Amino acid sequence: MFGVLFTLDYEIHGNGEGAPGQLMVSPTDRMLEQFDNYGAKLTIMADVAEILKFKEHFETTGKDTFDYLKIEEQLKRAVATGHDVQLHIHSSYFKSRLVNGAWQQHWDEYSLADLPYSRVLEMIGTCKAYLESLLTRVDPNYRCHAFRAANWSMSPSENIVRALIEQHIKIDTSVFKYGKRNDRVKFDYTDSYSDLVPWPVDMEDVCKRDPDGALVEIPIYSELKNVWAFLTPNRVFRVFQASRHKHAKHRDLEDAPRMSGQKVSKLAGLVSFFKDKHARKLDFNQCTGTQLIKGLKRINREYGHLGKKLPVVSIGHSKLYTKINEKSLESFLDFIAAGGDKYSFAKFEDFDLKSLKQETIQ
Ligand SMILES: [Zn+2]
């Protein structure tokens, strides 16, 4: 039995550009409406670092340029109607400055995992306290207990894992098996414990299982695919859109397969780019409905014998929820809604963490 989580990264563009009303509030409204029709549950991973800047701007200028009030209302409405809101942090917003209408990022603090322990602890504490103070107003039992790192980077692991535990965050959901980055953030998740089965985290390396670990990793499900499997209508549409935009190179194409950062000849790099397989996340904004359904069937073939209810984490971004995507998502929602005792819609709180920690892939 599998509980499918729809985790939605809720943010503007990674370089601080874009209107929150257009990239966060209005697509998420449409998505909540679509999900409500199916009894599906959305888990909004809210980038609180940027939301706090929008709030500060509203409070200091009296102008709600960044739709802070609508964001607040939307997060409250989500929790009040049975969806969930958990924590995502783009740390470079904390000291960002508003320049010509965009939030100029403080690049020195771009990689949260690389910051000193005390700074990581402070940021996580501030963001968690904000969510809990806002959302206990609509649900007194609300707790912020799950986290996703910006750019999926939990590496180096020690400071960030320690700080999450210290702030009573129980779940991390940043790792995707086979994922690799070697630019502003650096990680290699090739050898992470599992693509699906959660594990208690080793403080020194989020990829490793430590039976005594206090933080549970519930990974974003991903599979190894060649580049052609990434060509979906929604991705092609985004590349087309980005090519028409003057800041295309800074925009959010970070999840697409990429050439290696190592120094190799151009031709060798190109050959291996097409030959190699790349990590494709179970992304409900970018995969087609058919790809998503195939993904779930594969999970059932591989892990169905374990017999326990396991979380399947899919990922999306509010800013990528297009009309094309809205349509193609219907078949996936239908499939889960008709899933009987095999598949269901889920939130993180639906799982018993103690028992998930004991689950192993043997
Ligand atoms: Zn993000």
Short mmCIF file of C-alpha atoms and ligand atoms in Angstrom, two decimals:
data_model
loop_
_atom_site.label_atom_id
_atom_site.label_comp_id
_atom_site.label_asym_id
_atom_site.label_seq_id
_atom_site.Cartn_x
_atom_site.Cartn_y
_atom_site.Cartn_z
CA MET A 1 0.00 0.00 0.00
CA PHE A 2 1.33 3.40 -0.95
CA GLY A 3 0.36 6.87 0.24
CA VAL A 4 1.18 9.40 -2.45
CA LEU A 5 2.30 12.85 -1.29
CA PHE A 6 2.12 15.85 -3.60
CA THR A 7 4.80 18.20 -2.24
CA LEU A 8 4.67 21.60 -3.88
CA ASP A 9 7.65 23.97 -3.69
CA TYR A 10 5.99 27.35 -3.23
CA GLU A 11 8.25 30.18 -4.35
CA ILE A 12 9.07 32.76 -7.04
CA HIS A 13 12.10 32.34 -9.32
CA GLY A 14 15.39 31.31 -7.73
CA ASN A 15 17.08 34.59 -8.69
CA GLY A 16 14.50 36.68 -6.80
CA GLU A 17 12.47 37.72 -9.85
CA GLY A 18 8.78 37.25 -10.46
CA ALA A 19 5.42 38.15 -8.97
CA PRO A 20 4.21 35.97 -6.07
CA GLY A 21 0.57 36.50 -7.07
CA GLN A 22 1.24 35.01 -10.48
CA LEU A 23 3.82 32.34 -9.57
CA MET A 24 2.52 31.19 -6.20
CA VAL A 25 -0.99 32.32 -5.25
CA SER A 26 -2.98 31.92 -8.43
CA PRO A 27 -1.59 28.53 -9.62
CA THR A 28 -1.89 27.13 -6.08
CA ASP A 29 -5.51 28.30 -5.92
CA ARG A 30 -6.23 26.40 -9.13
CA MET A 31 -4.37 23.38 -7.85
CA LEU A 32 -6.22 23.33 -4.51
CA GLU A 33 -9.46 23.46 -6.42
CA GLN A 34 -8.44 20.59 -8.71
CA PHE A 35 -7.21 18.51 -5.76
CA ASP A 36 -10.40 19.13 -3.77
CA ASN A 37 -12.42 17.63 -6.63
CA TYR A 38 -10.49 14.36 -6.17
CA GLY A 39 -10.14 14.39 -2.38
CA ALA A 40 -6.39 14.70 -3.01
CA LYS A 41 -4.05 16.33 -0.47
CA LEU A 42 -1.49 18.98 -1.34
CA THR A 43 1.58 19.55 0.86
CA ILE A 44 2.78 23.09 0.26
CA MET A 45 6.54 23.41 0.91
CA ALA A 46 6.54 27.14 1.60
CA ASP A 47 9.80 29.05 1.18
CA VAL A 48 9.40 30.98 4.40
CA ALA A 49 12.64 32.97 3.87
CA GLU A 50 11.09 34.81 0.92
CA ILE A 51 7.63 35.03 2.49
CA LEU A 52 9.21 36.83 5.46
CA LYS A 53 10.72 39.38 3.04
CA PHE A 54 7.31 39.95 1.41
CA LYS A 55 5.85 40.43 4.91
CA GLU A 56 8.58 42.84 5.95
CA HIS A 57 8.06 44.86 2.76
CA PHE A 58 4.33 45.10 3.46
CA GLU A 59 4.85 46.08 7.09
CA THR A 60 7.53 48.69 6.46
CA THR A 61 6.05 50.37 3.36
CA GLY A 62 2.33 49.71 3.87
CA LYS A 63 2.26 48.45 0.26
CA ASP A 64 1.45 44.81 -0.38
CA THR A 65 3.48 44.67 -3.62
CA PHE A 66 4.33 40.99 -3.10
CA ASP A 67 0.84 39.79 -2.14
CA TYR A 68 1.85 38.87 1.38
CA LEU A 69 -1.75 38.96 2.60
CA LYS A 70 -2.94 36.61 -0.11
CA ILE A 71 -0.11 34.19 0.69
CA GLU A 72 -1.05 34.21 4.37
CA GLU A 73 -4.70 33.59 3.52
CA GLN A 74 -3.82 30.80 1.10
CA LEU A 75 -1.62 28.93 3.59
CA LYS A 76 -4.32 29.20 6.25
CA ARG A 77 -7.02 28.07 3.84
CA ALA A 78 -4.92 25.07 2.79
CA VAL A 79 -4.50 23.85 6.37
CA ALA A 80 -8.12 24.64 7.28
CA THR A 81 -9.35 22.49 4.36
CA GLY A 82 -7.22 19.42 5.11
CA HIS A 83 -4.10 20.12 3.06
CA ASP A 84 -0.69 20.66 4.64
CA VAL A 85 2.03 23.31 4.75
CA GLN A 86 5.62 22.42 5.58
CA LEU A 87 8.99 24.12 5.44
CA HIS A 88 11.27 25.01 2.54
CA ILE A 89 14.07 27.58 2.94
CA HIS A 90 16.00 29.53 0.32
CA SER A 91 18.52 30.98 2.75
CA SER A 92 19.86 33.66 0.36
CA TYR A 93 16.63 35.65 0.91
CA PHE A 94 17.38 36.49 4.53
CA LYS A 95 19.83 39.26 3.61
CA SER A 96 18.46 39.91 0.13
CA ARG A 97 17.71 43.48 -1.00
CA LEU A 98 14.97 44.78 -3.22
CA VAL A 99 16.59 46.21 -6.37
CA ASN A 100 14.46 47.31 -9.32
CA GLY A 101 11.52 45.24 -8.19
CA ALA A 102 13.47 41.98 -7.74
CA TRP A 103 15.04 40.43 -4.65
CA GLN A 104 18.78 40.54 -5.16
CA GLN A 105 20.06 37.37 -3.54
CA HIS A 106 22.77 37.35 -0.88
CA TRP A 107 24.87 34.72 -2.61
CA ASP A 108 27.20 34.19 0.39
CA GLU A 109 24.27 32.50 2.12
CA TYR A 110 22.99 30.58 -0.90
CA SER A 111 23.85 27.11 0.36
CA LEU A 112 22.18 26.64 3.75
CA ALA A 113 24.04 23.39 4.44
CA ASP A 114 27.38 25.21 4.10
CA LEU A 115 26.58 27.87 6.73
CA PRO A 116 27.82 27.76 10.35
CA TYR A 117 25.66 25.70 12.70
CA SER A 118 24.39 28.68 14.70
CA ARG A 119 23.20 30.46 11.54
CA VAL A 120 21.45 27.34 10.20
CA LEU A 121 19.77 26.83 13.57
CA GLU A 122 18.60 30.45 13.67
CA MET A 123 17.14 30.34 10.15
CA ILE A 124 15.29 27.06 10.66
CA GLY A 125 14.01 28.22 14.06
CA THR A 126 12.73 31.55 12.69
CA CYS A 127 10.92 29.92 9.76
CA LYS A 128 9.38 27.12 11.80
CA ALA A 129 8.14 29.58 14.43
CA TYR A 130 6.54 31.70 11.69
CA LEU A 131 4.59 28.75 10.20
CA GLU A 132 3.45 27.51 13.59
CA SER A 133 2.32 30.92 14.77
CA LEU A 134 0.36 31.48 11.54
CA LEU A 135 -1.18 28.05 11.16
CA THR A 136 -2.08 27.12 14.74
CA ARG A 137 -4.63 29.91 14.34
CA VAL A 138 -6.62 27.66 12.01
CA ASP A 139 -5.59 24.30 13.48
CA PRO A 140 -4.31 24.27 17.07
CA ASN A 141 -2.67 20.89 16.41
CA TYR A 142 -0.67 22.15 13.43
CA ARG A 143 3.09 21.44 13.64
CA CYS A 144 5.90 22.22 11.25
CA HIS A 145 7.68 18.85 11.21
CA ALA A 146 8.98 18.36 7.66
CA PHE A 147 11.67 20.19 5.71
CA ARG A 148 13.02 20.45 2.16
CA ALA A 149 16.34 22.17 1.46
CA ALA A 150 16.60 24.69 -1.35
CA ASN A 151 18.18 23.13 -4.44
CA TRP A 152 17.75 19.80 -2.62
CA SER A 153 21.13 20.33 -1.00
CA MET A 154 21.63 18.56 2.33
CA SER A 155 25.36 18.41 1.81
CA PRO A 156 27.53 18.78 3.86
CA SER A 157 25.01 17.14 6.17
CA GLU A 158 26.21 17.62 9.73
CA ASN A 159 25.16 21.22 10.54
CA ILE A 160 21.83 21.06 8.78
CA VAL A 161 20.82 17.64 10.15
CA ARG A 162 21.83 18.68 13.68
CA ALA A 163 19.89 21.95 13.41
CA LEU A 164 16.74 20.22 12.10
CA ILE A 165 16.83 17.77 15.01
CA GLU A 166 17.44 20.58 17.50
CA GLN A 167 14.38 22.42 16.13
CA HIS A 168 12.23 19.26 16.45
CA ILE A 169 11.82 18.75 12.73
CA LYS A 170 11.21 15.02 12.28
CA ILE A 171 11.34 14.57 8.50
CA ASP A 172 13.64 15.69 5.74
CA THR A 173 12.40 15.32 2.16
CA SER A 174 15.25 16.73 0.05
CA VAL A 175 17.16 13.69 -1.17
CA PHE A 176 16.44 12.06 -4.54
CA LYS A 177 18.49 9.00 -5.40
CA TYR A 178 20.96 9.42 -8.29
CA GLY A 179 20.75 13.23 -7.98
CA LYS A 180 24.00 15.17 -8.42
CA ARG A 181 24.98 18.85 -8.46
CA ASN A 182 28.35 20.42 -8.82
CA ASP A 183 27.82 24.18 -9.04
CA ARG A 184 26.67 26.65 -6.38
CA VAL A 185 25.60 23.68 -4.31
CA LYS A 186 27.35 20.34 -4.37
CA PHE A 187 25.87 16.95 -3.61
CA ASP A 188 25.94 13.41 -4.86
CA TYR A 189 22.97 11.21 -3.94
CA THR A 190 23.99 8.25 -6.14
CA ASP A 191 24.54 5.98 -3.14
CA SER A 192 21.65 7.15 -1.00
CA TYR A 193 19.98 4.36 0.95
CA SER A 194 16.86 4.01 -1.22
CA ASP A 195 14.86 5.69 -3.96
CA LEU A 196 11.69 5.10 -1.94
CA VAL A 197 12.00 3.44 1.46
CA PRO A 198 12.58 6.06 4.21
CA TRP A 199 15.58 5.81 6.50
CA PRO A 200 16.81 7.31 9.79
CA VAL A 201 19.63 9.62 8.81
CA ASP A 202 23.31 9.40 9.71
CA MET A 203 24.23 12.88 10.92
CA GLU A 204 27.42 13.01 8.88
CA ASP A 205 25.89 11.84 5.63
CA VAL A 206 22.21 12.21 4.84
CA CYS A 207 22.49 9.38 2.27
CA LYS A 208 23.38 6.80 4.93
CA ARG A 209 21.10 4.92 7.27
CA ASP A 210 21.79 5.09 10.99
CA PRO A 211 19.26 3.00 12.96
CA ASP A 212 19.59 5.48 15.85
CA GLY A 213 19.20 8.60 13.71
CA ALA A 214 16.58 11.06 15.00
CA LEU A 215 15.71 12.56 11.60
CA VAL A 216 13.90 10.46 8.98
CA GLU A 217 14.63 10.95 5.31
CA ILE A 218 11.53 10.44 3.15
CA PRO A 219 13.14 10.75 -0.28
CA ILE A 220 11.59 12.29 -3.37
CA TYR A 221 11.05 9.29 -5.63
CA SER A 222 13.29 9.32 -8.70
CA GLU A 223 14.36 6.97 -11.47
CA LEU A 224 17.32 6.83 -13.83
CA LYS A 225 16.25 7.78 -17.35
CA ASN A 226 17.95 8.84 -20.54
CA VAL A 227 17.51 12.44 -21.65
CA TRP A 228 14.70 11.68 -24.09
CA ALA A 229 12.42 10.68 -21.22
CA PHE A 230 12.57 14.30 -20.04
CA LEU A 231 10.96 15.65 -23.20
CA THR A 232 7.40 16.25 -22.07
CA PRO A 233 5.02 18.94 -23.40
CA ASN A 234 5.35 20.92 -20.18
CA ARG A 235 9.16 20.94 -20.25
CA VAL A 236 9.26 21.91 -23.92
CA PHE A 237 6.79 24.73 -23.22
CA ARG A 238 9.01 26.02 -20.40
CA VAL A 239 12.15 26.01 -22.52
CA PHE A 240 10.21 27.94 -25.18
CA GLN A 241 9.01 30.44 -22.57
CA ALA A 242 12.47 30.82 -21.06
CA SER A 243 14.03 31.43 -24.47
CA ARG A 244 11.74 34.44 -24.90
CA HIS A 245 12.72 35.90 -21.56
CA LYS A 246 15.68 38.22 -21.18
CA HIS A 247 16.92 36.49 -18.03
CA ALA A 248 16.45 32.99 -19.39
CA LYS A 249 19.81 31.77 -18.20
CA HIS A 250 18.99 32.55 -14.57
CA ARG A 251 15.59 30.98 -14.59
CA ASP A 252 14.45 27.74 -13.17
CA LEU A 253 15.64 25.01 -15.42
CA GLU A 254 17.73 23.55 -12.65
CA ASP A 255 15.96 20.22 -12.58
CA ALA A 256 16.69 19.34 -16.19
CA PRO A 257 19.54 16.92 -16.94
CA ARG A 258 22.79 18.80 -17.20
CA MET A 259 26.23 18.40 -18.62
CA SER A 260 28.94 17.42 -16.16
CA GLY A 261 30.74 20.28 -14.39
CA GLN A 262 34.05 18.46 -14.78
CA LYS A 263 36.53 19.43 -17.43
CA VAL A 264 36.03 17.05 -20.32
CA SER A 265 36.26 17.70 -24.02
CA LYS A 266 33.05 19.18 -25.43
CA LEU A 267 32.42 16.17 -27.64
CA ALA A 268 33.06 13.62 -24.90
CA GLY A 269 30.75 15.63 -22.63
CA LEU A 270 28.04 15.67 -25.25
CA VAL A 271 28.33 11.95 -25.97
CA SER A 272 28.06 11.01 -22.32
CA PHE A 273 25.18 13.48 -21.81
CA PHE A 274 23.07 11.51 -24.30
CA LYS A 275 24.43 8.09 -23.36
CA ASP A 276 24.23 8.40 -19.59
CA LYS A 277 21.10 8.13 -17.55
CA HIS A 278 19.88 11.00 -15.39
CA ALA A 279 17.76 11.21 -12.25
CA ARG A 280 14.16 11.98 -13.12
CA LYS A 281 12.03 12.89 -10.11
CA LEU A 282 8.38 11.93 -9.83
CA ASP A 283 7.45 15.49 -10.78
CA PHE A 284 3.71 16.09 -11.07
CA ASN A 285 4.20 19.39 -12.89
CA GLN A 286 6.60 18.12 -15.51
CA CYS A 287 6.02 14.42 -16.11
CA THR A 288 2.98 13.44 -18.14
CA GLY A 289 0.08 11.64 -16.45
CA THR A 290 1.15 8.43 -18.18
CA GLN A 291 4.73 8.74 -16.89
CA LEU A 292 3.46 9.32 -13.36
CA ILE A 293 1.16 6.29 -13.49
CA LYS A 294 3.99 4.13 -14.86
CA GLY A 295 6.17 5.36 -11.99
CA LEU A 296 3.61 4.24 -9.39
CA LYS A 297 3.18 0.84 -11.06
CA ARG A 298 6.93 0.35 -11.03
CA ILE A 299 7.04 1.23 -7.32
CA ASN A 300 4.31 -1.31 -6.66
CA ARG A 301 6.22 -4.02 -8.56
CA GLU A 302 9.41 -3.28 -6.68
CA TYR A 303 8.18 -2.58 -3.15
CA GLY A 304 4.64 -4.00 -2.97
CA HIS A 305 5.93 -7.16 -1.26
CA LEU A 306 7.04 -5.16 1.81
CA GLY A 307 3.38 -5.09 2.79
CA LYS A 308 3.59 -1.86 4.80
CA LYS A 309 2.09 1.51 3.97
CA LEU A 310 4.96 3.48 2.45
CA PRO A 311 5.10 7.15 1.43
CA VAL A 312 5.70 8.00 -2.23
CA VAL A 313 6.89 11.60 -2.45
CA SER A 314 6.19 13.39 -5.71
CA ILE A 315 7.34 16.96 -6.24
CA GLY A 316 6.08 20.04 -8.09
CA HIS A 317 6.48 23.81 -8.23
CA SER A 318 3.53 26.21 -8.14
CA LYS A 319 5.22 28.38 -10.79
CA LEU A 320 5.20 25.45 -13.25
CA TYR A 321 1.54 24.53 -12.96
CA THR A 322 0.35 25.32 -16.48
CA LYS A 323 -2.94 24.53 -18.21
CA ILE A 324 -1.21 21.68 -20.11
CA ASN A 325 -0.08 20.26 -16.81
CA GLU A 326 -3.50 20.71 -15.19
CA LYS A 327 -5.02 18.53 -17.89
CA SER A 328 -2.36 15.82 -17.87
CA LEU A 329 -2.46 15.57 -14.08
CA GLU A 330 -6.11 14.47 -14.19
CA SER A 331 -5.31 10.92 -15.26
CA PHE A 332 -2.83 10.52 -12.38
CA LEU A 333 -5.31 11.86 -9.83
CA ASP A 334 -7.98 9.53 -11.28
CA PHE A 335 -5.59 6.60 -11.01
CA ILE A 336 -4.87 7.19 -7.31
CA ALA A 337 -8.50 8.00 -6.49
CA ALA A 338 -9.44 4.60 -7.94
CA GLY A 339 -6.46 2.92 -6.25
CA GLY A 340 -8.50 0.85 -3.79
CA ASP A 341 -6.24 -0.51 -1.08
CA LYS A 342 -3.12 -0.12 -3.21
CA TYR A 343 -2.77 3.67 -3.58
CA SER A 344 -4.13 6.61 -1.63
CA PHE A 345 -3.56 10.34 -1.18
CA ALA A 346 -1.42 11.14 1.84
CA LYS A 347 0.28 13.77 3.99
CA PHE A 348 3.40 13.32 6.12
CA GLU A 349 1.38 13.06 9.34
CA ASP A 350 -0.38 9.94 8.00
CA PHE A 351 2.72 7.81 8.60
CA ASP A 352 4.04 6.32 11.81
CA LEU A 353 7.65 7.49 11.85
CA LYS A 354 8.73 4.91 14.42
CA SER A 355 7.67 2.09 12.16
CA LEU A 356 9.08 3.80 9.02
CA LYS A 357 12.46 4.04 10.77
CA GLN A 358 12.50 0.27 11.23
CA GLU A 359 11.68 -0.46 7.59
CA THR A 360 14.65 -1.78 5.64
CA ILE A 361 15.09 -2.67 1.99
CA GLN A 362 16.26 -6.24 2.73
ZN ZN B 1 12.91 26.00 -3.85
#
